[in-house]
Amino acid sequence: MTTRLAPRVSLRTALAGVASIALTVSLAACSGGSGGSTEQVDRAAQTSACPPLDDSVDESQHFTWIYSVDNSSFDPDHITTNNSLMYLLPIYDSLVHVNEKGEPEPMLAKTWKVSKDGNTLTMTLIDGWKYHDGTPFDAASVVANIKRSQEPGGFNVNALSSVKDVRALDEHTVEFTVDDGSAGALVGILGGAAGMMMSPKVFDDPSQDVKPTGGSGAFTMERYVSGSRVEYKAVKNYWDPDALNVSGMTYLVSGDDNARLNAVLTGAADATFLRASMYDTAKQSDNVVCEAPSLSSYQITLNTKRSEFGKKEVREALNYAIDRNAVSAVTDGFLEPGVQMFPDWFWAANKDITAENTYQYDPEKARQLLEQAGLEDGFSFEMEVINLDLYQQIAEVIQANLADVGIDVSIRPVEIDALAENFSVSKNVDAQLSEQKAEADPSILTASYYHRNSFNNPGGWGTPEIERLDVAARKGASPEERAPLYADLFDAVMEEVPFNVVLGHLTTPFVMNKQARGVEIYADGTRSLRGVGKTAD
Amino acid sequence: MLALLLRRLAFTIPLLLVVSFLIYALIVLVPGDPAVALAGQNPSPAQIAAVRAELGLDDPFLVQYWHWLSSALQGDLGVSLFSSESVTSAILARLPTTLSLAFVSLTMAAVLGIAVGTLAGLKPGTWIDRVATVSASFGVAMPYFWVGMILVLLLAINVPILPAVGYEPLGNGLWGWLSHLLIPASALAIAPAAVIARQTRAALVEVMSQDYIRTANAKGLPRFRVVAKHALKNSSVPVVTVFGIEANRLIGGTVVIEQLFALPGVGQLAYQSVFARDFPLVQGVLLATATMILLINLLVDVSYGYFNPRIRQA
Amino acid sequence: MTTMNPATTTVARPTLPGLRRFARRYAANRLALGATVVLGLIVLASVLAPVLAPYEPEQIDVLNRLAGPSPEHLLGTDSLGRDTLSRLLYAGRVSLAAAALAVVVATVIGVPLGLVAGYAGGWVDWLLGRVADVLMTFPAIVLAIALIAATGPGLTNAMIALGIVYAPRLFRVVRGSTLAIRQETYVEASISIGTPARSIMARHILPNALSPLLVQISLTLAAALLAEAALSLLGLGVVPPTPSWGNLLGRGFTEIRSTPLLVWFPGIAIALATISFNLIGDGLRDALGREVRKGD
């Protein structure tokens, strides 16, 4: 059929049309937002406690949490990043529970004893508990779990590398043997993924990745829509009823920060963590905002076998070329610039190593170092980054900083599952930019980085001396005893210029509605919702 | 009628087969060894060899394709590389969201398009007609994703009456479901509405000038009845055709809109799977999409034949 | 959609009085004329970006991020403190060049194949027609992202993918014209006296297929621009730090609560450009032929 498409429009009509559009545009444009700040936002790490559990909690309520990245597997041995840990915590209990301050507390192990020489850890387990599939929870199953975790290729191999032997002394007693006096540190290690207990009957069942049936914790997983939601249901007759105060939980996933915040603002979710861009909006809303400084860091990890990263001068040059204050500004001050693995308020950090006295922003120095390395014309590499907006922005700051000294970085955004796979397992990536959450005990993290065969060290950077210092730092019964040992370790590490370029550490705020109780912000960045509750509507 | 259906099927099924072959053949375009791309998880030579054996990558390409296709026909589209979830269940879980979005969007497009088109068609040459036609020209060309963003600004941020992003399933309440869909659906509805408006207007103008309409008018029938009973019914044919075309275009739009508005639908799945180079998932989503599109085309062709008897014999 | 109607344009050979008539008719169409002016200005601004832009588009100034308009930054700054105006200008170059590349690819593929199909007829026409059907089954974006899944993101890959996606449209238009013109008596006469096919296509067919082809090219430029914006918005097109209107829009949306201006400008740029291409295409269609049946 025929259609007359563009009719003859008089000049008057056309002008009227354009004018009305222009008017609408200017009205809407001028009425939006604040226009942003032009000054540096300087915030010191703050703390404000989140509402604790109280008697008004109604145990029939359902708690909804919304997070930014999806899970990779529901089998504790198959995860590749501790972001996935959050999804496993409701399903699997560990031998030890590391609380929000980083202190170990009894969990599946109700008491324990460290021998005087630090080589033996004896744990007494709770009795009368079963795995979700009916298998009894006993010492034999604990031994089986530990042995499984030590098999090569698993996520927990590094964490358990000190354990030379593990055996069941009787039905409810397990004995761990190490040979380097680090049994004290082992307690904390068994509070993380390494200590998670799964029913041995389903060890070899590949469907556990998506349908876990062998849990030991307070919840079973009822439904999983990948990239979207996980639904948990409370277990009947849980062994620790004080730690279970809801009838079920839902974890929602949304990579979009606006969507996540919105979910809490509209009531679709009860709580979530915040990033800088969301903080003001959250504070202005009718919700509770609480925050705590964390051990989590943003860092660039390099594969020292690839590109030019094997050269010490190059790694140093990167540290000088990156403007950590600019990165901090992108996060509106929620990132505190830093150069070593832990923030300076943490006991295991070396207080003498700071961003100011170690790697001040100095592009000129960076260029000189590159010249010394024979790279006056610069070089190029590819950096993989998590496919979330904030990381993209940080990556572009890095890109601009490095371009100034002649280094050409191409940014490749990937999904979080792929990030660790590509860098640590397939080892075919030059560098990655990511967030590193801390572990239950500092030795877990240092072991997964600073040994030549560490999971996060695909380039095999390191020296025997550093490895010796790291193992030595596991000894000692208390943080006071171990702190100087860690100081020595980090001195040696920084001397060698490590392959992880730390950008800084984060303060994480949470937002939650007024009904939420008992949400705790863990210092090590674990998103654990153990024990949360809600008051009635 | 049946003959028409069979004729259309005879055309569609080979097309679907060719399309499925091309979808499977995508992996060939990937630089490097497809076994490595499909192994994803572990690059050790032993693991790559295992994947090769398991997926039959040592078999001739056509055999591989046949395995994939025959499994697909039984509903098994393989397993996602990264989430270990079955592709079929991933798609089915997200289908309701996309269907909700498409439904609300097409309804809005149809209502708006037919209304505007009717108004313009009944008064051709007047300023109403001109405004409507120019708006339609603009509407077809507008970047729909940007319109969505502006709607978020105006209706969710400046004046918070609607949620900005996210999705609520229908089970949780009608308003929750609808309010989350209104802005993204509006963004998607603009272009189809414009096209439907144009078609309605053109068809109506042509019909209104027909003799039988003039007869009805001369007989003194109320204008409303004339329009509703004769004119609209007879101009609905081209509109239905356009509807089918626009439904296809809508599917493309859902990829962008779902990602932008954090709606967990098939479009977002398509984007995420491409982004992650998760090939089993990409292939599965593409096959599902192609099937849906060809089905829509088939339905439109058949309904066109139903409305227009002359086509049935064509 | 599954039947193809050849475009029945009146065969208007591009003679001088014809051109003048065309120009007059086109200029009388105010919308198309306005659109041409607007597009011209946009293209000019993009070409002159290095001259007009006050800053380098990649120059960061993070302490000054998300600033509103000021004398130093007329349109404000983005999330890394980069000047929005400069990025907008350079983004124009990228987006327009990308759309052009996609259309060039589509033309290089679609036009010769259309000529061959319309001229040769028979099984060649049937086969090429079916290939076009297969490609046109999918929405453009879906096909583009499918190809990008294999080749990886990047602007060139994305635009070549889009070119392949749009080729069938140009193919069908050229095929239609070719079919119609081929049946004209003077063409039959040329064939019978043994004029080589190439010469016939070049001298008779192509000039007459030009009119509907130009219309389709203009409309395809609009579609390609929109598609590039959508792909870059999703992160599958342009790679940072290169700005394109689509990725400026995407980044702007993240900051929509604090700095909505970042969403307005790139969006308006895309809208003006795509609407202009569309109106120009419509104007060409009106001015070139008295009656045009939709070719697809």
CSV table of N, CA and C in Angstrom, one decimal, chain A residues 139-228:
chain,number,residue,atom,x,y,z
A,139,ALA,N,33.6,-37.3,63.7
A,139,ALA,CA,35.0,-37.0,63.4
A,139,ALA,C,35.4,-37.6,62.1
A,140,ALA,N,34.9,-38.8,61.8
A,140,ALA,CA,35.3,-39.4,60.5
A,140,ALA,C,35.0,-38.5,59.3
A,141,SER,N,33.8,-37.9,59.4
A,141,SER,CA,33.4,-37.1,58.2
A,141,SER,C,34.2,-35.8,58.2
A,142,VAL,N,34.7,-35.3,59.4
A,142,VAL,CA,35.6,-34.2,59.4
A,142,VAL,C,36.9,-34.5,58.7
A,143,VAL,N,37.4,-35.6,59.1
A,143,VAL,CA,38.7,-36.1,58.5
A,143,VAL,C,38.5,-36.2,57.0
A,144,ALA,N,37.4,-36.8,56.5
A,144,ALA,CA,37.2,-36.9,55.1
A,144,ALA,C,37.2,-35.6,54.4
A,145,ASN,N,36.5,-34.6,55.0
A,145,ASN,CA,36.4,-33.2,54.5
A,145,ASN,C,37.8,-32.6,54.3
A,146,ILE,N,38.6,-32.7,55.4
A,146,ILE,CA,39.9,-32.1,55.3
A,146,ILE,C,40.8,-32.7,54.2
A,147,LYS,N,40.7,-34.1,54.2
A,147,LYS,CA,41.5,-34.8,53.2
A,147,LYS,C,41.1,-34.3,51.8
A,148,ARG,N,39.8,-34.2,51.6
A,148,ARG,CA,39.3,-33.8,50.2
A,148,ARG,C,39.8,-32.4,49.9
A,149,SER,N,39.7,-31.5,50.9
A,149,SER,CA,40.2,-30.1,50.6
A,149,SER,C,41.6,-30.0,50.3
A,150,GLN,N,42.4,-31.0,50.7
A,150,GLN,CA,43.8,-31.0,50.5
A,150,GLN,C,44.2,-31.5,49.1
A,151,GLU,N,43.2,-32.1,48.4
A,151,GLU,CA,43.6,-32.6,47.1
A,151,GLU,C,43.9,-31.4,46.1
A,152,PRO,N,44.9,-31.6,45.3
A,152,PRO,CA,45.3,-30.5,44.4
A,152,PRO,C,44.2,-30.0,43.5
A,153,GLY,N,44.2,-28.7,43.3
A,153,GLY,CA,43.2,-28.1,42.4
A,153,GLY,C,42.1,-27.5,43.1
A,154,GLY,N,41.9,-27.8,44.4
A,154,GLY,CA,40.8,-27.3,45.1
A,154,GLY,C,41.1,-25.9,45.7
A,155,PHE,N,40.0,-25.2,46.1
A,155,PHE,CA,40.2,-23.8,46.6
A,155,PHE,C,40.9,-23.7,47.9
A,156,ASN,N,40.9,-24.8,48.7
A,156,ASN,CA,41.4,-24.7,50.1
A,156,ASN,C,42.8,-25.3,50.3
A,157,VAL,N,43.4,-25.7,49.2
A,157,VAL,CA,44.7,-26.3,49.3
A,157,VAL,C,45.7,-25.5,50.0
A,158,ASN,N,45.9,-24.2,49.6
A,158,ASN,CA,46.9,-23.4,50.3
A,158,ASN,C,46.6,-23.2,51.8
A,159,ALA,N,45.3,-23.0,52.1
A,159,ALA,CA,44.9,-22.7,53.4
A,159,ALA,C,45.3,-23.9,54.4
A,160,LEU,N,45.2,-25.1,53.8
A,160,LEU,CA,45.4,-26.3,54.7
A,160,LEU,C,46.8,-26.8,54.4
A,161,SER,N,47.7,-26.1,53.8
A,161,SER,CA,49.0,-26.6,53.4
A,161,SER,C,49.8,-27.0,54.6
A,162,SER,N,49.6,-26.4,55.8
A,162,SER,CA,50.4,-26.7,57.0
A,162,SER,C,50.0,-28.1,57.6
A,163,VAL,N,48.8,-28.5,57.3
A,163,VAL,CA,48.3,-29.7,58.0
A,163,VAL,C,48.9,-31.0,57.4
A,164,LYS,N,49.7,-31.6,58.3
A,164,LYS,CA,50.4,-32.8,57.8
A,164,LYS,C,49.6,-34.1,58.0
A,165,ASP,N,48.8,-34.0,59.1
A,165,ASP,CA,48.0,-35.2,59.3
A,165,ASP,C,46.7,-34.8,60.0
A,166,VAL,N,45.7,-35.6,59.7
A,166,VAL,CA,44.4,-35.3,60.5
A,166,VAL,C,43.8,-36.7,60.7
A,167,ARG,N,43.4,-37.0,62.0
A,167,ARG,CA,42.7,-38.2,62.3
A,167,ARG,C,41.7,-38.1,63.3
A,168,ALA,N,40.8,-39.1,63.3
A,168,ALA,CA,39.7,-39.1,64.3
A,168,ALA,C,40.1,-40.0,65.5
A,169,LEU,N,40.2,-39.3,66.6
A,169,LEU,CA,40.6,-40.1,67.8
A,169,LEU,C,39.4,-40.9,68.4
A,170,ASP,N,38.2,-40.3,68.3
A,170,ASP,CA,37.0,-41.1,68.6
A,170,ASP,C,35.9,-40.5,67.8
A,171,GLU,N,34.7,-40.8,68.1
A,171,GLU,CA,33.5,-40.4,67.2
A,171,GLU,C,33.4,-38.9,67.2
A,172,HIS,N,33.8,-38.2,68.3
A,172,HIS,CA,33.6,-36.8,68.3
A,172,HIS,C,34.9,-36.0,68.6
A,173,THR,N,36.1,-36.6,68.4
A,173,THR,CA,37.3,-35.8,68.6
A,173,THR,C,38.2,-36.0,67.4
A,174,VAL,N,38.7,-34.8,66.9
A,174,VAL,CA,39.6,-34.8,65.7
A,174,VAL,C,40.9,-34.2,66.2
A,175,GLU,N,42.0,-34.8,65.6
A,175,GLU,CA,43.3,-34.3,65.9
A,175,GLU,C,44.0,-33.9,64.7
A,176,PHE,N,44.5,-32.6,64.6
A,176,PHE,CA,45.3,-32.1,63.5
A,176,PHE,C,46.7,-32.0,63.9
A,177,THR,N,47.6,-32.4,63.0
A,177,THR,CA,49.0,-32.4,63.3
A,177,THR,C,49.7,-31.5,62.2
A,178,VAL,N,50.5,-30.5,62.7
A,178,VAL,CA,51.3,-29.7,61.8
A,178,VAL,C,52.8,-29.9,62.3
A,179,ASP,N,53.7,-29.4,61.5
A,179,ASP,CA,55.1,-29.6,62.0
A,179,ASP,C,55.8,-28.3,62.1
A,180,ASP,N,55.1,-27.2,62.0
A,180,ASP,CA,55.8,-25.9,62.1
A,180,ASP,C,55.3,-25.0,63.2
A,181,GLY,N,54.6,-25.6,64.2
A,181,GLY,CA,54.2,-24.9,65.4
A,181,GLY,C,53.0,-23.9,65.1
A,182,SER,N,52.3,-24.1,64.0
A,182,SER,CA,51.3,-23.1,63.6
A,182,SER,C,49.9,-23.6,63.9
A,183,ALA,N,49.7,-24.6,64.9
A,183,ALA,CA,48.4,-25.1,65.2
A,183,ALA,C,47.5,-24.0,65.7
A,184,GLY,N,48.1,-22.9,66.3
A,184,GLY,CA,47.2,-21.8,66.8
A,184,GLY,C,46.6,-21.1,65.6
A,185,ALA,N,47.3,-20.9,64.6
A,185,ALA,CA,46.8,-20.2,63.4
A,185,ALA,C,45.7,-21.1,62.7
A,186,LEU,N,45.9,-22.4,62.9
A,186,LEU,CA,45.0,-23.3,62.2
A,186,LEU,C,43.6,-23.1,62.7
A,187,VAL,N,43.4,-22.7,63.9
A,187,VAL,CA,42.0,-22.5,64.5
A,187,VAL,C,41.3,-21.5,63.6
A,188,GLY,N,41.9,-20.3,63.3
A,188,GLY,CA,41.3,-19.3,62.5
A,188,GLY,C,41.1,-19.9,61.1
A,189,ILE,N,42.0,-20.6,60.6
A,189,ILE,CA,41.9,-21.1,59.2
A,189,ILE,C,40.7,-22.0,59.1
A,190,LEU,N,40.4,-22.8,60.2
A,190,LEU,CA,39.3,-23.7,60.1
A,190,LEU,C,37.9,-22.9,60.3
A,191,GLY,N,38.0,-21.6,60.4
A,191,GLY,CA,36.8,-20.8,60.5
A,191,GLY,C,36.3,-20.3,59.1
A,192,GLY,N,37.1,-20.6,58.1
A,192,GLY,CA,36.7,-20.2,56.7
A,192,GLY,C,36.3,-21.3,55.9
A,193,ALA,N,36.5,-21.1,54.6
A,193,ALA,CA,36.0,-22.2,53.6
A,193,ALA,C,36.7,-23.5,53.9
A,194,ALA,N,38.0,-23.4,54.4
A,194,ALA,CA,38.7,-24.7,54.6
A,194,ALA,C,38.1,-25.5,55.7
A,195,GLY,N,37.3,-24.9,56.6
A,195,GLY,CA,36.7,-25.7,57.7
A,195,GLY,C,35.3,-26.0,57.5
A,196,MET,N,34.8,-25.8,56.2
A,196,MET,CA,33.4,-26.1,56.0
A,196,MET,C,33.1,-27.6,55.9
A,197,MET,N,32.1,-28.0,56.4
A,197,MET,CA,31.8,-29.5,56.5
A,197,MET,C,30.6,-29.9,55.6
A,198,MET,N,31.0,-30.8,54.7
A,198,MET,CA,30.0,-31.3,53.7
A,198,MET,C,29.8,-32.8,53.9
A,199,SER,N,28.7,-33.3,53.6
A,199,SER,CA,28.5,-34.7,53.8
A,199,SER,C,29.3,-35.5,52.8
A,200,PRO,N,30.2,-36.4,53.4
A,200,PRO,CA,31.1,-37.2,52.5
A,200,PRO,C,30.3,-38.0,51.4
A,201,LYS,N,29.1,-38.3,51.7
A,201,LYS,CA,28.3,-39.1,50.8
A,201,LYS,C,28.2,-38.4,49.4
A,202,VAL,N,28.2,-37.1,49.4
A,202,VAL,CA,28.0,-36.4,48.1
A,202,VAL,C,29.3,-35.8,47.6
A,203,PHE,N,30.4,-36.1,48.1
A,203,PHE,CA,31.7,-35.5,47.6
A,203,PHE,C,31.8,-35.6,46.1
A,204,ASP,N,31.5,-36.8,45.5
A,204,ASP,CA,31.7,-36.9,44.1
A,204,ASP,C,30.5,-36.7,43.2
A,205,ASP,N,29.5,-36.0,43.8
A,205,ASP,CA,28.3,-35.7,43.0
A,205,ASP,C,28.4,-34.4,42.4
A,206,PRO,N,28.6,-34.3,41.1
A,206,PRO,CA,28.8,-33.0,40.4
A,206,PRO,C,27.6,-32.1,40.5
A,207,SER,N,26.4,-32.7,40.8
A,207,SER,CA,25.2,-31.8,40.8
A,207,SER,C,25.2,-30.9,42.1
A,208,GLN,N,26.2,-31.2,43.0
A,208,GLN,CA,26.2,-30.4,44.2
A,208,GLN,C,26.6,-28.9,43.9
A,209,ASP,N,27.2,-28.7,42.7
A,209,ASP,CA,27.5,-27.4,42.3
A,209,ASP,C,26.3,-26.5,42.2
A,210,VAL,N,25.2,-27.1,41.8
A,210,VAL,CA,23.9,-26.3,41.7
A,210,VAL,C,22.8,-26.7,42.6
A,211,LYS,N,22.9,-27.9,43.2
A,211,LYS,CA,21.9,-28.4,44.1
A,211,LYS,C,22.5,-29.1,45.3
A,212,PRO,N,23.0,-28.3,46.2
A,212,PRO,CA,23.7,-28.8,47.4
A,212,PRO,C,22.7,-29.6,48.3
A,213,THR,N,23.0,-30.8,48.6
A,213,THR,CA,22.2,-31.6,49.5
A,213,THR,C,22.9,-32.1,50.7
A,214,GLY,N,24.2,-31.8,50.8
A,214,GLY,CA,25.0,-32.3,51.9
A,214,GLY,C,25.4,-31.3,52.9
A,215,GLY,N,24.6,-30.3,53.1
A,215,GLY,CA,25.0,-29.2,54.0
A,215,GLY,C,25.0,-29.6,55.5
A,216,SER,N,25.6,-28.7,56.3
A,216,SER,CA,25.7,-28.9,57.7
A,216,SER,C,25.2,-27.7,58.5
A,217,GLY,N,24.6,-26.8,57.8
A,217,GLY,CA,24.3,-25.5,58.4
A,217,GLY,C,22.9,-25.3,58.7
A,218,ALA,N,22.5,-24.0,58.9
A,218,ALA,CA,21.2,-23.6,59.4
A,218,ALA,C,20.2,-23.6,58.3
A,219,PHE,N,20.6,-23.7,57.0
A,219,PHE,CA,19.6,-23.6,55.9
A,219,PHE,C,19.9,-24.6,54.9
A,220,THR,N,18.8,-25.0,54.2
A,220,THR,CA,19.0,-25.7,52.9
A,220,THR,C,18.7,-24.8,51.8
A,221,MET,N,19.2,-25.1,50.6
A,221,MET,CA,19.0,-24.3,49.5
A,221,MET,C,17.8,-24.8,48.7
A,222,GLU,N,16.8,-24.0,48.6
A,222,GLU,CA,15.6,-24.5,47.9
A,222,GLU,C,15.5,-24.2,46.4
A,223,ARG,N,16.1,-23.1,46.0
A,223,ARG,CA,15.9,-22.7,44.6
A,223,ARG,C,17.1,-21.8,44.2
A,224,TYR,N,17.6,-22.0,43.0
A,224,TYR,CA,18.7,-21.2,42.5
A,224,TYR,C,18.4,-20.8,41.1
A,225,VAL,N,18.3,-19.5,40.8
A,225,VAL,CA,18.2,-19.0,39.4
A,225,VAL,C,19.5,-18.2,39.2
A,226,SER,N,20.3,-18.8,38.4
A,226,SER,CA,21.6,-18.2,38.3
A,226,SER,C,21.6,-16.8,37.8
A,227,GLY,N,22.4,-15.9,38.4
A,227,GLY,CA,22.4,-14.5,38.1
A,227,GLY,C,21.3,-13.7,38.7
A,228,SER,N,20.4,-14.4,39.4
A,228,SER,CA,19.2,-13.7,39.9
A,228,SER,C,18.8,-13.9,41.4
